mmCIF file of C-alpha atoms in Angstrom:
data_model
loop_
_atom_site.group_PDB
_atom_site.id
_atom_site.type_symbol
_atom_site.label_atom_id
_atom_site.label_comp_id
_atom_site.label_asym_id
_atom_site.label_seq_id
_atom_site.Cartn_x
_atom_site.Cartn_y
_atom_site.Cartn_z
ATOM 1 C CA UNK A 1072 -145.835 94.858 1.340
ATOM 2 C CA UNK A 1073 -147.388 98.714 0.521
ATOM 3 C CA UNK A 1074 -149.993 97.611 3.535
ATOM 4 C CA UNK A 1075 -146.868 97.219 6.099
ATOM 5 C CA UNK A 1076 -144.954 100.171 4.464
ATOM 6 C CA UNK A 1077 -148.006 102.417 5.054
ATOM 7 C CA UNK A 1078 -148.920 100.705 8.850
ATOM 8 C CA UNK A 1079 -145.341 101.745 9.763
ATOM 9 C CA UNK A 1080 -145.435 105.141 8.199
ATOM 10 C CA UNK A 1081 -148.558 105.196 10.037
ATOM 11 C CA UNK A 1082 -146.596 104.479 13.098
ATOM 12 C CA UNK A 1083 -143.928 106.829 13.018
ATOM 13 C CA UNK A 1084 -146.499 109.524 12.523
ATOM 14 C CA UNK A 1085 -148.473 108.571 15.364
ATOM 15 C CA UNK A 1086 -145.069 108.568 17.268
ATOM 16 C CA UNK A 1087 -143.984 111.850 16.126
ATOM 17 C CA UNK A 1088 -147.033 113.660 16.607
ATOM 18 C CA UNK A 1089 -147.298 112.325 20.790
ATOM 19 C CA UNK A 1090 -143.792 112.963 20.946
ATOM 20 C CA UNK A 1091 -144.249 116.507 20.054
ATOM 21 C CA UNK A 1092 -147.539 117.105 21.580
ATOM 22 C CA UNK A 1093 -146.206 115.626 25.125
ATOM 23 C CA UNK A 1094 -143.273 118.401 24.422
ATOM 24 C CA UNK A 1095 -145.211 120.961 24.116
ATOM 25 C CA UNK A 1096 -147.638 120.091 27.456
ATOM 26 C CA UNK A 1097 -144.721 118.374 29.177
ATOM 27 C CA UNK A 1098 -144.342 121.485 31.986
ATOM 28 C CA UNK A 1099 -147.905 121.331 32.612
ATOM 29 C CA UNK A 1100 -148.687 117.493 32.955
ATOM 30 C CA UNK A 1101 -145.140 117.409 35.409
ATOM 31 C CA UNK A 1102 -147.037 119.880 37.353
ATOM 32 C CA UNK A 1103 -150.125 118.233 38.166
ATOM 33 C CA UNK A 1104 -148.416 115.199 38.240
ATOM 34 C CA UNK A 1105 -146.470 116.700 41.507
ATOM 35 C CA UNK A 1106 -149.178 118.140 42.707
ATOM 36 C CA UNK A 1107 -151.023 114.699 42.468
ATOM 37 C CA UNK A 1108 -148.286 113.154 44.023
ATOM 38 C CA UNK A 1109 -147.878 115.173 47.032
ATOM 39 C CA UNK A 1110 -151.992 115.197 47.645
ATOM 40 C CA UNK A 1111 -151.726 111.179 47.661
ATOM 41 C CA UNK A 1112 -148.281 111.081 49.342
ATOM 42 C CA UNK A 1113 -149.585 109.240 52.390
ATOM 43 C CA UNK A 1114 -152.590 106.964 50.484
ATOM 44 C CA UNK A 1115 -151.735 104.037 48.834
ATOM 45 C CA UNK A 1116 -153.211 103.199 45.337
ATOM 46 C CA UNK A 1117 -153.741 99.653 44.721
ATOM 47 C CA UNK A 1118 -154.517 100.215 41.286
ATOM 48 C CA UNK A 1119 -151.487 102.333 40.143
ATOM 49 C CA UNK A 1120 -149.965 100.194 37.116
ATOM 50 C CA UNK A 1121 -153.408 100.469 35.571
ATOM 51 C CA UNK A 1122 -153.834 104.363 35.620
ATOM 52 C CA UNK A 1123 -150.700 105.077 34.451
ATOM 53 C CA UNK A 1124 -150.867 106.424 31.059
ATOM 54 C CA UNK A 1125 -149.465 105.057 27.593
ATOM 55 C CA UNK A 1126 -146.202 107.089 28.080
ATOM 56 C CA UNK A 1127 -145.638 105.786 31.823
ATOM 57 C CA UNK A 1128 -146.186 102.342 30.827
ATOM 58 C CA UNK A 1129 -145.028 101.841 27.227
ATOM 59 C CA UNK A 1130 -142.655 104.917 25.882
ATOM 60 C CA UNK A 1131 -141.024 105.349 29.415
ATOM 61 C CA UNK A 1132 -139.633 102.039 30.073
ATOM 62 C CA UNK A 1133 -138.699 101.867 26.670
ATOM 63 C CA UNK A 1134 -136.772 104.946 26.902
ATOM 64 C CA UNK A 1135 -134.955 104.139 29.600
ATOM 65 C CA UNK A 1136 -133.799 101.200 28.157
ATOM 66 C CA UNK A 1137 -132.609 102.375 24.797
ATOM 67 C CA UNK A 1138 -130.998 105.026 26.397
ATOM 68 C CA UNK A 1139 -129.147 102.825 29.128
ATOM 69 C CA UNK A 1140 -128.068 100.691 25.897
ATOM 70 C CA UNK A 1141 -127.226 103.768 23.758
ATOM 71 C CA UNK A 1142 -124.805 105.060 26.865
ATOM 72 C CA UNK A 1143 -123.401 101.464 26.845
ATOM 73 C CA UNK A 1144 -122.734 101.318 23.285
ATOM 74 C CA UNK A 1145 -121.049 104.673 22.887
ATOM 75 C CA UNK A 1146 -117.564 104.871 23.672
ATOM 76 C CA UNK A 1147 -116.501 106.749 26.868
ATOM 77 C CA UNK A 1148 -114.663 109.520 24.814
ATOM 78 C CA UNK A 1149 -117.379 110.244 22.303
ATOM 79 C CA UNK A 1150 -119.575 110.641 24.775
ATOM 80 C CA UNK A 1151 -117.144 113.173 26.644
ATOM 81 C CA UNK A 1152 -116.762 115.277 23.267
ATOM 82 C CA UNK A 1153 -120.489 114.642 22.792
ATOM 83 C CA UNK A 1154 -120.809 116.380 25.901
ATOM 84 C CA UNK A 1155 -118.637 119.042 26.075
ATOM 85 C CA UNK A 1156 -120.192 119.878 22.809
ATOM 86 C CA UNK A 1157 -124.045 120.090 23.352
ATOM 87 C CA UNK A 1158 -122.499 122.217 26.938
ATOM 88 C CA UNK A 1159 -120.196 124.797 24.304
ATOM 89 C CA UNK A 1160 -123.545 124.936 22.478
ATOM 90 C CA UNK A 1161 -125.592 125.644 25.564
ATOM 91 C CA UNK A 1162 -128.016 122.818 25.040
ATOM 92 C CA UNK A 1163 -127.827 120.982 28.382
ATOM 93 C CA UNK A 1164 -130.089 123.560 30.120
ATOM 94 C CA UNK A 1165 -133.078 121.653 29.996
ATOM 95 C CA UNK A 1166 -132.167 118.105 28.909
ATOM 96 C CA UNK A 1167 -129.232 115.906 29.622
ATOM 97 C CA UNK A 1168 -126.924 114.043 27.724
ATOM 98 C CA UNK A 1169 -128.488 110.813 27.657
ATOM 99 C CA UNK A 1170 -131.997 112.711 26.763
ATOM 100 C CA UNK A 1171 -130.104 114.738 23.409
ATOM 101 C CA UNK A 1172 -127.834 111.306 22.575
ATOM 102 C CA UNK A 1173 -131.234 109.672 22.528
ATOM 103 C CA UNK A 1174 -133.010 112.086 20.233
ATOM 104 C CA UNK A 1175 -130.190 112.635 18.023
ATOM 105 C CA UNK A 1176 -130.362 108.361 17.562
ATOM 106 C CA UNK A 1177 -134.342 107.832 17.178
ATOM 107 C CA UNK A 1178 -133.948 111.102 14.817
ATOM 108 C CA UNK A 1179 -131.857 109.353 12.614
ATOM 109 C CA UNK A 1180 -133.139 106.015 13.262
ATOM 110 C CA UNK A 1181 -136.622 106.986 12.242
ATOM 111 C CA UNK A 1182 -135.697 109.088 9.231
ATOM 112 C CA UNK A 1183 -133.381 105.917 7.334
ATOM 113 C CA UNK A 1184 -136.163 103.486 8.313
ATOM 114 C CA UNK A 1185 -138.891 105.905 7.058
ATOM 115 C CA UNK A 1186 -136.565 106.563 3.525
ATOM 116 C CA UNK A 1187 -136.095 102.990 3.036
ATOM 117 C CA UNK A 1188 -139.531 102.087 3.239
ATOM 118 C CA UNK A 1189 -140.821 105.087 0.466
ATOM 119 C CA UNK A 1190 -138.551 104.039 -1.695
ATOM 120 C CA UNK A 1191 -138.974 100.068 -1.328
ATOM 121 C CA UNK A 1192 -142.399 101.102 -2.106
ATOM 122 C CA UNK A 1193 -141.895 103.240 -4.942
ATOM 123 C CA UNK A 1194 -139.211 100.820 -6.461
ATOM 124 C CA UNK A 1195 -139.047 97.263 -4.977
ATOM 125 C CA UNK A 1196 -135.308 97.058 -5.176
ATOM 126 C CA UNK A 1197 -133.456 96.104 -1.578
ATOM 127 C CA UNK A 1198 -130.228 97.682 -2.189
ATOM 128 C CA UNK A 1199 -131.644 101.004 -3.790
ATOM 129 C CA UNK A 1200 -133.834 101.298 -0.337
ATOM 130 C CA UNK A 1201 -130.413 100.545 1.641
ATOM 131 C CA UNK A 1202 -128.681 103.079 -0.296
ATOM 132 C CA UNK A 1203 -130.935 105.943 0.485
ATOM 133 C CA UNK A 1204 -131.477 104.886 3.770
ATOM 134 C CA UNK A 1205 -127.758 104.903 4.608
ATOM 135 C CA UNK A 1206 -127.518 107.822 2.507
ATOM 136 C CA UNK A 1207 -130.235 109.414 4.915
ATOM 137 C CA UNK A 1208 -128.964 108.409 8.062
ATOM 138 C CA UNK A 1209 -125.370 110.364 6.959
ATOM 139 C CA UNK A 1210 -127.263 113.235 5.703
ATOM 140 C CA UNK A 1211 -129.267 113.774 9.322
ATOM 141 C CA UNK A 1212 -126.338 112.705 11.329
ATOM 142 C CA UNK A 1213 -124.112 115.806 9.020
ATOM 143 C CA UNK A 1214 -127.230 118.190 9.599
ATOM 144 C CA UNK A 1215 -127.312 117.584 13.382
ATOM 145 C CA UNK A 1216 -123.553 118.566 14.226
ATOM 146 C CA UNK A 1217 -124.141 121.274 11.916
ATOM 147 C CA UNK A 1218 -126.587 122.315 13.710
ATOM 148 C CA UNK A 1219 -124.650 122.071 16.864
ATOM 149 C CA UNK A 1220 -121.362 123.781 15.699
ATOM 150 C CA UNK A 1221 -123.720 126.728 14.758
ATOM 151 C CA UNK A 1222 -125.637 127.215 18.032
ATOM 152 C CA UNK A 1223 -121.730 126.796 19.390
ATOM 153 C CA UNK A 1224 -120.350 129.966 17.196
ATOM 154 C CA UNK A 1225 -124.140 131.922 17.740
ATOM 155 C CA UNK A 1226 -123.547 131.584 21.786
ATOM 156 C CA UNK A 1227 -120.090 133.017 21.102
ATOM 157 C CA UNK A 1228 -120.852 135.843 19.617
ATOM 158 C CA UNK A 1229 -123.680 136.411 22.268
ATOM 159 C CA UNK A 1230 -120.768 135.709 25.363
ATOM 160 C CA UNK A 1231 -118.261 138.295 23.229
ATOM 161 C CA UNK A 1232 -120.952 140.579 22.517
ATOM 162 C CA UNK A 1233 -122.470 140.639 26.439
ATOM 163 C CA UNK A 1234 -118.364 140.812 27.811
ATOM 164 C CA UNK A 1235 -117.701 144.040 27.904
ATOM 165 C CA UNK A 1236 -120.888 145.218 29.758
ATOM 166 C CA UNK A 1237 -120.720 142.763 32.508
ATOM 167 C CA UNK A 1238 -116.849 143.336 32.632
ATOM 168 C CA UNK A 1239 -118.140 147.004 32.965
ATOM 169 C CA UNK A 1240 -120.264 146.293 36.278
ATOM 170 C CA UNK A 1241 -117.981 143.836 37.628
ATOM 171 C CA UNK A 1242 -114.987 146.442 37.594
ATOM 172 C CA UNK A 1243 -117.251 148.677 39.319
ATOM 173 C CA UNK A 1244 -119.179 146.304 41.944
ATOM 174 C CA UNK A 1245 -115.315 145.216 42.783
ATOM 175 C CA UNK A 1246 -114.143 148.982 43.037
ATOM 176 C CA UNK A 1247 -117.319 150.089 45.342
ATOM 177 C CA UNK A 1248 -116.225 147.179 47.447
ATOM 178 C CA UNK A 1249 -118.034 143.987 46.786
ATOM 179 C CA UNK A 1250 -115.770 141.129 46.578
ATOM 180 C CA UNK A 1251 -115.673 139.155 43.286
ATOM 181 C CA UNK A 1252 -118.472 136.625 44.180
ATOM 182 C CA UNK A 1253 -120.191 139.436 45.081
ATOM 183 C CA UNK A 1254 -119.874 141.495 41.530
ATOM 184 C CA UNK A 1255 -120.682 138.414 39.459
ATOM 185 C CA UNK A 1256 -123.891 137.934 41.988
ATOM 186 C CA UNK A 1257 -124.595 141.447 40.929
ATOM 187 C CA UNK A 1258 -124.258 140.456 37.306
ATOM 188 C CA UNK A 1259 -126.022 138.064 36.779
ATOM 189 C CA UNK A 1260 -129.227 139.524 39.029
ATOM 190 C CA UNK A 1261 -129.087 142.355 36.695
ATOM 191 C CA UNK A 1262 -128.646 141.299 33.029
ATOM 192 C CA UNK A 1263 -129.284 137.800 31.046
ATOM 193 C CA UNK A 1264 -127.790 136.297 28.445
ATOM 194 C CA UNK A 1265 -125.735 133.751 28.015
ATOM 195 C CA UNK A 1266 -122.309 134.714 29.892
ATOM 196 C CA UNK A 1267 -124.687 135.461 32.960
ATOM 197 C CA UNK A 1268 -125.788 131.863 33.059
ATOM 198 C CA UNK A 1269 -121.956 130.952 32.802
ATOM 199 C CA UNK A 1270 -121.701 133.074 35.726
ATOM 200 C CA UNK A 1271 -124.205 131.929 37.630
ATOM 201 C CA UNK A 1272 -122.893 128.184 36.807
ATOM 202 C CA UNK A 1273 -119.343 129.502 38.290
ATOM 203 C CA UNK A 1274 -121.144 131.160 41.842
ATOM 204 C CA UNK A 1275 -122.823 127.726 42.188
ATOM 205 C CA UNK A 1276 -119.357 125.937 41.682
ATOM 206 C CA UNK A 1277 -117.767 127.688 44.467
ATOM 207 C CA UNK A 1278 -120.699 127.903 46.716
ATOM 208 C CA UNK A 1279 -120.709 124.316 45.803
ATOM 209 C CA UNK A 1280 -117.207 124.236 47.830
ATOM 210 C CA UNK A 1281 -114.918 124.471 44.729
ATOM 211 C CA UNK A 1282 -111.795 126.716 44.379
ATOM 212 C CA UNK A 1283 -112.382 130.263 42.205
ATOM 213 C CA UNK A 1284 -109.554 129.450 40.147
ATOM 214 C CA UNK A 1285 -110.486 126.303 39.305
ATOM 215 C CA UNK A 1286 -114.713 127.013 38.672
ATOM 216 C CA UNK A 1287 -113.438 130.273 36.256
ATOM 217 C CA UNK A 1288 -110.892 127.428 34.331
ATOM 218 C CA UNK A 1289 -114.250 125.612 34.127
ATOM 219 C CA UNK A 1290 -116.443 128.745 32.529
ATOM 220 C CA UNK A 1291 -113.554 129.028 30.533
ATOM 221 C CA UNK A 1292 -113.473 125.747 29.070
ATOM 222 C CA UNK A 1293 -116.953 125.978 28.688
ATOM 223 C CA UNK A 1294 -117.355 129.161 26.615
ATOM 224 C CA UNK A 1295 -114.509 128.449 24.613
ATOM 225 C CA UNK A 1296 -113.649 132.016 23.813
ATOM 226 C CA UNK A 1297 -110.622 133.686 23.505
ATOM 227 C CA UNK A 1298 -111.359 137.312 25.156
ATOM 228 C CA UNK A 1299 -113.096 135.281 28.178
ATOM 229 C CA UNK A 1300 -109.952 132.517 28.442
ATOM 230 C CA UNK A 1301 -107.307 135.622 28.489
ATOM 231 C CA UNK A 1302 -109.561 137.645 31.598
ATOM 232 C CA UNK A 1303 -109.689 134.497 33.459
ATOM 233 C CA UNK A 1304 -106.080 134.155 33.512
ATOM 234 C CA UNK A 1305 -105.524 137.412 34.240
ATOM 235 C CA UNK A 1306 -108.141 137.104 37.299
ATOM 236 C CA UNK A 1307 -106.155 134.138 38.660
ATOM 237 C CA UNK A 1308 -103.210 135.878 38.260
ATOM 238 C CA UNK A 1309 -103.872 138.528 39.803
ATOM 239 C CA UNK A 1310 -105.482 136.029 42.604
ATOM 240 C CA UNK A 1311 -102.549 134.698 43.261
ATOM 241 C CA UNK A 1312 -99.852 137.369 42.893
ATOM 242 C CA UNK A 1313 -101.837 139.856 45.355
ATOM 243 C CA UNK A 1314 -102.816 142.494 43.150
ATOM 244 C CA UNK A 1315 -105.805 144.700 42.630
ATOM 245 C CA UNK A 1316 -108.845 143.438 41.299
ATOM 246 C CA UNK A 1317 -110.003 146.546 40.119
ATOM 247 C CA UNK A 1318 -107.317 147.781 38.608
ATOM 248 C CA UNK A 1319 -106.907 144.668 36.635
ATOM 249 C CA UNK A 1320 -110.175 144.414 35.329
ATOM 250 C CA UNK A 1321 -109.833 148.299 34.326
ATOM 251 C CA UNK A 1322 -106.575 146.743 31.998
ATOM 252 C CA UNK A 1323 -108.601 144.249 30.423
ATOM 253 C CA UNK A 1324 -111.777 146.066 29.978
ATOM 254 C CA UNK A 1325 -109.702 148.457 28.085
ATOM 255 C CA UNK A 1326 -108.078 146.011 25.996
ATOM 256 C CA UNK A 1327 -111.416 144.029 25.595
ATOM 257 C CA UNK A 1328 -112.727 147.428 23.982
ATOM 258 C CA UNK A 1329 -110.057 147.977 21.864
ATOM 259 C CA UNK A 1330 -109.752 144.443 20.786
ATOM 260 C CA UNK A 1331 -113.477 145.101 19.249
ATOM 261 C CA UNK A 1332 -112.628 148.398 17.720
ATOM 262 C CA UNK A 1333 -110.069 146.414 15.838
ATOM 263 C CA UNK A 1334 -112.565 144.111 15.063
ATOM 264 C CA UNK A 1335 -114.508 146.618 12.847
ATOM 265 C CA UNK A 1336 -112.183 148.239 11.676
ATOM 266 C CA UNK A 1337 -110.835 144.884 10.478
ATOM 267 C CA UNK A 1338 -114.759 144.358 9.031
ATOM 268 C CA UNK A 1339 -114.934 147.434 7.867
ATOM 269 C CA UNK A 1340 -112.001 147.202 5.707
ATOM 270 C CA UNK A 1341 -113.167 144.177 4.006
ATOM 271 C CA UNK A 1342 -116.317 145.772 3.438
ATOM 272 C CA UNK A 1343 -115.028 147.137 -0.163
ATOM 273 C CA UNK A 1344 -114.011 143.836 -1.072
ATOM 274 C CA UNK A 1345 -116.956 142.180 -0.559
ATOM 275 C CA UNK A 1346 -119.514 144.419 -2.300
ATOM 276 C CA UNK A 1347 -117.055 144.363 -5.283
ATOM 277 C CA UNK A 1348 -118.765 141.895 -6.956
ATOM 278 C CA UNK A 1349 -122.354 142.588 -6.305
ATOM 279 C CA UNK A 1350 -121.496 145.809 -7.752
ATOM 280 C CA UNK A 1351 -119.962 144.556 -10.838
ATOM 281 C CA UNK A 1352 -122.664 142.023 -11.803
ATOM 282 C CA UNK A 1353 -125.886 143.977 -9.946
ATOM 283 C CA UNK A 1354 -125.148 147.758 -9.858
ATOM 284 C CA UNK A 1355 -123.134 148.707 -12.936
ATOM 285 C CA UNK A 1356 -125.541 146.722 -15.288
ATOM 286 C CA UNK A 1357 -128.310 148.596 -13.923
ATOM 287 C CA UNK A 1358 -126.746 152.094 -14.121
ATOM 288 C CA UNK A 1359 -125.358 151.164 -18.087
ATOM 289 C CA UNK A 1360 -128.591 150.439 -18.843
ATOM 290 C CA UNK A 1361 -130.108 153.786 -17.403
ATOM 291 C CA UNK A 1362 -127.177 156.152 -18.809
ATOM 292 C CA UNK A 1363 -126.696 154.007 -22.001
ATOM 293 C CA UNK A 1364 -130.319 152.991 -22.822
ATOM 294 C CA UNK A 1365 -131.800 156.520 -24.048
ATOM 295 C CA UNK A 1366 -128.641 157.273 -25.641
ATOM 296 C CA UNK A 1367 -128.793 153.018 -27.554
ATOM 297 C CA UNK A 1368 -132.114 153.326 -28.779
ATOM 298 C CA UNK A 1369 -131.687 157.028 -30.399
ATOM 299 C CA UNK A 1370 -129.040 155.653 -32.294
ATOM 300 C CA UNK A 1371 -131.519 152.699 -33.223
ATOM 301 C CA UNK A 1372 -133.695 155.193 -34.316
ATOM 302 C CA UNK A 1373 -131.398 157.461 -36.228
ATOM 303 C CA UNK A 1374 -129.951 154.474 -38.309
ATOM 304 C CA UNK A 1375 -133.209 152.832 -39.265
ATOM 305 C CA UNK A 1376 -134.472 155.890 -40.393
ATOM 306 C CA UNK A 1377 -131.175 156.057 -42.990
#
């Protein structure tokens, strides 16, 4: 039994190291692998299932496959909040769904296996190893939509902290007169970050043929903050009432701005509450024991000597 335990461990290494090597070199092998294809895009190569590599013909297929069950498996409205999740977070720039539903499952997959099996070796008792690999399996599963609700909050701060300067150049792209396409164009060819790529996800909606009102709802809904939610409606409205752009986004640049002085001086005025205990068990200790500790050992002194 320790032979198996260690051939699988042996496994899942093996695994884990090509996985994260074909990561890392992924870019570059897609690369020649276009350019390959498009030098032999008129030849045809008899012997193609035989040089493809180990990932073409073994991890690929298998991939596919897990994943196609995995999407199968999960119910239609998990997968929607799955979703809308890893898009709040800003994850689905460079993998899908399916592709982050896939690690997240071989991730915790591989690490309850992997548990079960070290301690099945260490102790051979069945339901302890079940225990801790169920116990693992919770414990990565917790960690991972940790990890997601903090990327979610960090790109939130990034969108509130980045508003009011592209608010800034918008309001004065739209009063120089460039249309409001135009001044988010401007935007996002000018400064990055994450509300430019929101931006830029919006221009491609409505070059895409969709309304304005409707691609801004969906930046909205995407972002998920409150400053950004309250400027969009006030865009729309202003859409379809008639009124000035510009002077509209002078209003809420304005109240965006004071809406962060607020902010710190809300932060600021918990500052004195929060350092009141550091202070009490780190600062006045230290200060007794410089005032006090001359003055302490004297006395020690003085009555010994008596």
């Amino acid at each position: 039994m320790i032979y198996i335990a260690v051939f699988i461990f042996f496994i899942f290494i093996f695994m884990l190291t090509y996985g994260v090597l074909t990561y890392l070199t992924g870019n570059k092998i897609a690369v020649e692998k276009r350019i390959k294809q498009l030098k032999d895009i008129h030849t045809v190569n008899e012997e193609n299932t035989e040089n493809k590599s180990f990932s073409e013909r073994m991890l690929r297929p298998f991939y596919n496959s897990f994943s196609q069950f995995l999407l199968k498996a999960t119910p239609s409205s998990k997968l929607e909040v799955f979703s809308k999740r890893l898009d709040r977070a800003g994850l689905l720039k460079n993998r899908t769904t399916e592709k982050w539903l896939y690690i997240k499952s071989m991730t915790v997959l591989c690490a309850g296996v992997t548990m079960g099996l070290l301690s099945f070796t260490i102790d051979t008792n069945i339901l302890k190893a079940f225990t801790l690999a169920i116990l693992m399996i919770l414990c990565v599963n917790v960690f991972f939509n940790f990890y997601i609700s903090r990327r979610i909050e960090t790109r939130k701060y990034k969108i509130l902290k980045d508003l009011p300067y592209s608010l800034d150049l918008i309001t004065v792209s739209v009063e120089a007169g460039l249309s409001f396409d135009g001044a988010m164009a401007r935007v996002v060819a000018n400064i990055s970050g994450e509300l430019c790529d929101e931006f830029a996800k919006a221009l491609k909606e409505i070059r895409m043929g969709i309304e304005r009102k409707t691609a801004l709802r969906n930046m909205s809904e995407r972002c998920d903050v409150r400053e950004l939610s309250m400027l969009v409606t006030s865009l729309i409205q202003a859409d379809e009432l008639g009124v000035s752009l510009g002077r509209v986004l002078r209003i809420e640049s304005a109240n965006l701005r004071e809406h962060r002085k607020q902010a710190a001086r809300e932060k600021a005025m918990k500052a004195p509450v929060k350092i009141l205990f550091p202070l009490i068990f780190f600062i006045f200790p230290a200060i007794f024991v410089i005032i006090l500790g001359p003055a302490v050992i004297r006395m020690i002194e003085v009555f010994s000597k008596r």
